[in-house]
Amino acid sequence: MTNHYNVIVIGAGNAGLATAATTAKNGLKTLIIERNILPGGCATSFSRGRFEFESSLHELANVGTEQNPGSVRNLFEYWQADVTWVNEENAFRVITGGEDGYDATMPSGIEAFCSEIERQVPDSRKSVEALFECAQKVEAAMAYMSSGKVDPSVLASEHADIMRMSSHSVDECLNALNMPKKAQNIVKTYWTYLGAPTDKLDMAHYLLMMSRYISGSPAMPSMKSHELSLALDKVIKDNGGEIWYNTEVTEILTENGKAVGIKIGEREIFADFVVANCFPETAYTKLLPKEAVPEKAVKLVNARKKGELFFTVYLGLNRSAQELGIKDYSVFIYNSPDSLEQYKSMDNRDESFVIVNCLNNVIPKASEEGTCTLFLTTMLSEKAWEDVNEENYKKVKNKLAKRMIETYEQKLGISVTPYIEEIVIATPATFARYLNTPYGTPYGYEVQPWDTMIARIMNGSKEQFVENLYFVGAHSDRADGYSSAYSNGYSTAGRILREAKKNEKA
Ligand SMILES: Cc1cc2nc3c(=O)[nH]c(=O)nc-3n(C[C@H](O)[C@H](O)[C@H](O)COP(=O)(O)OP(=O)(O)OC[C@H]3O[C@@H](n4cnc5c(N)ncnc54)[C@H](O)[C@@H]3O)c2cc1C
């Protein structure tokens, strides 16, 4: 058994798998090591009774269609990973409380989206069209940035608009477009997918994510997210890579300040490059020797704000979606039309928003005939969970799950409680145990005005504090989400391949 690899990846989450698939495909001897018995991290599924539940995926951005593929579809083709994609017809339904509350179902496709928003909010069309025009400029700048060489002077001269949009918040930009308030609120529905308040979240990042959902239509694999993870597992193995499951990396080995391998218990394995799909905090405090971690690395992770906590209820129902009158795939239920109030609601377990998905409405065979599944998610701030302890855990968990189900029943006028055959509840503690992230957040670090996606990409290599050690995942440059994790893994593998080439020549 070999004791030396070109690349060792710690963690088989989406970004870890994407990195390993790319390095293995390009001939580097790659080993990926995962604590769990399955690949994917968030991207997996689990079974209870006769139901198989999707564990995290509502929808992916930037898959596009066969005729008009987005970068995620292109990446899976590049890897030759066998995945069947399914597109959603509607982007989302949003129901809000409050005096100016509304119930809007928005289609995917830019033209259809603009027409529907004009119907909902007369005289809003022009400003929404202008928004999608701005999105094209952001896409052009991202294409340049993905090339690997990010020259600030080229960005300033050829992509000045993205620099402007990345230094202004979503709220500032929508006001500058003179978009009517209600249209702004509808356009901001997806803020939860980046988990930052719209008065701080930069426009370039939000627009990129939002327009990719709307223009390419949201998508998912036909057999739940586990299909994606298994397809990448196969790509890695087909290209000579190895995956060790049920194995935890306990240490990152260093020599003269450089990462040179990992330890699993007492066993040492060496590598030219080590890639951590685990959180930087985990690497700095648990895996690296203290003297190998520079002070500025610690300062940076301490300055960053960790992403939100997740709480999810999975329901297996013994009636079909049709029988129960469940027509939508994706519904956002907010307490108020105002996105800042929606953000604040995460501080209160009795008020936080609920996002509900019924997979059977996109993939009818997602569960047995005559049944369906519902997937209800809320997000919470640390504050909303700080009083939870061993004594009250069960009570808090059951109360919140009940409140989420009742919110759905009341807002949609649909009864589901009598038809619950299986119920599984995942709390921040469940996600923390499974993902090994702080408080179980799947969202990395919340983007901030000083710490935008663009700033992170531009800083790129400056954030590499330990030579030969790379970080990939929701906590890295492109922030949270499936698409971000795949492109972050792919681009980091590109950096490693370039370094490996340089080493070969030297
Ligand atoms: C309920 C829910 C709903 C979501 N919905 C969506 C959605 O609709 N669309 C979307 O785009 N995103 C969604 N997300 C977010 C998305 O899933 C994540 O942002 C993304 O998948 C994170 O990927 P990652 O690469 O950071 O890895 P993670 O999923 O965090 O995986 C990291 C892996 O590393 C492993 N690991 C950690 N430490 C070690 C160690 N020492 N040794 C070995 N292995 C280790 C862990 O076991 C884990 O498998 C959702 C997340 C959740 C939880």
mmCIF file of C-alpha atoms in Angstrom, residues 137-142 145 155 158-168 202-205 208 453-454:
data_model
loop_
_atom_site.group_PDB
_atom_site.id
_atom_site.type_symbol
_atom_site.label_atom_id
_atom_site.label_comp_id
_atom_site.label_asym_id
_atom_site.label_seq_id
_atom_site.Cartn_x
_atom_site.Cartn_y
_atom_site.Cartn_z
ATOM 1 C CA LYS A 137 -22.070 41.936 -16.965
ATOM 2 C CA VAL A 138 -21.464 40.027 -13.749
ATOM 3 C CA GLU A 139 -21.353 36.764 -15.722
ATOM 4 C CA ALA A 140 -18.747 38.220 -18.108
ATOM 5 C CA ALA A 141 -16.578 39.316 -15.177
ATOM 6 C CA MET A 142 -16.942 35.915 -13.494
ATOM 7 C CA MET A 145 -12.135 35.624 -12.903
ATOM 8 C CA LEU A 155 -11.224 44.212 -13.648
ATOM 9 C CA GLU A 158 -13.004 46.016 -18.500
ATOM 10 C CA HIS A 159 -15.415 44.975 -15.769
ATOM 11 C CA ALA A 160 -15.967 48.213 -13.884
ATOM 12 C CA ASP A 161 -19.645 47.425 -13.290
ATOM 13 C CA ILE A 162 -18.950 44.308 -11.242
ATOM 14 C CA MET A 163 -16.598 46.323 -9.041
ATOM 15 C CA ARG A 164 -19.391 48.871 -8.494
ATOM 16 C CA MET A 165 -22.006 46.193 -7.885
ATOM 17 C CA SER A 166 -19.776 44.343 -5.455
ATOM 18 C CA SER A 167 -19.302 47.466 -3.373
ATOM 19 C CA HIS A 168 -23.026 48.249 -3.099
ATOM 20 C CA ASP A 202 -23.378 42.811 -2.265
ATOM 21 C CA MET A 203 -25.329 43.067 -5.479
ATOM 22 C CA ALA A 204 -22.816 41.290 -7.720
ATOM 23 C CA HIS A 205 -22.991 38.103 -5.664
ATOM 24 C CA LEU A 208 -25.172 36.129 -10.015
ATOM 25 C CA MET A 453 -17.219 36.792 -2.858
ATOM 26 C CA ILE A 454 -15.289 39.068 -5.248
#
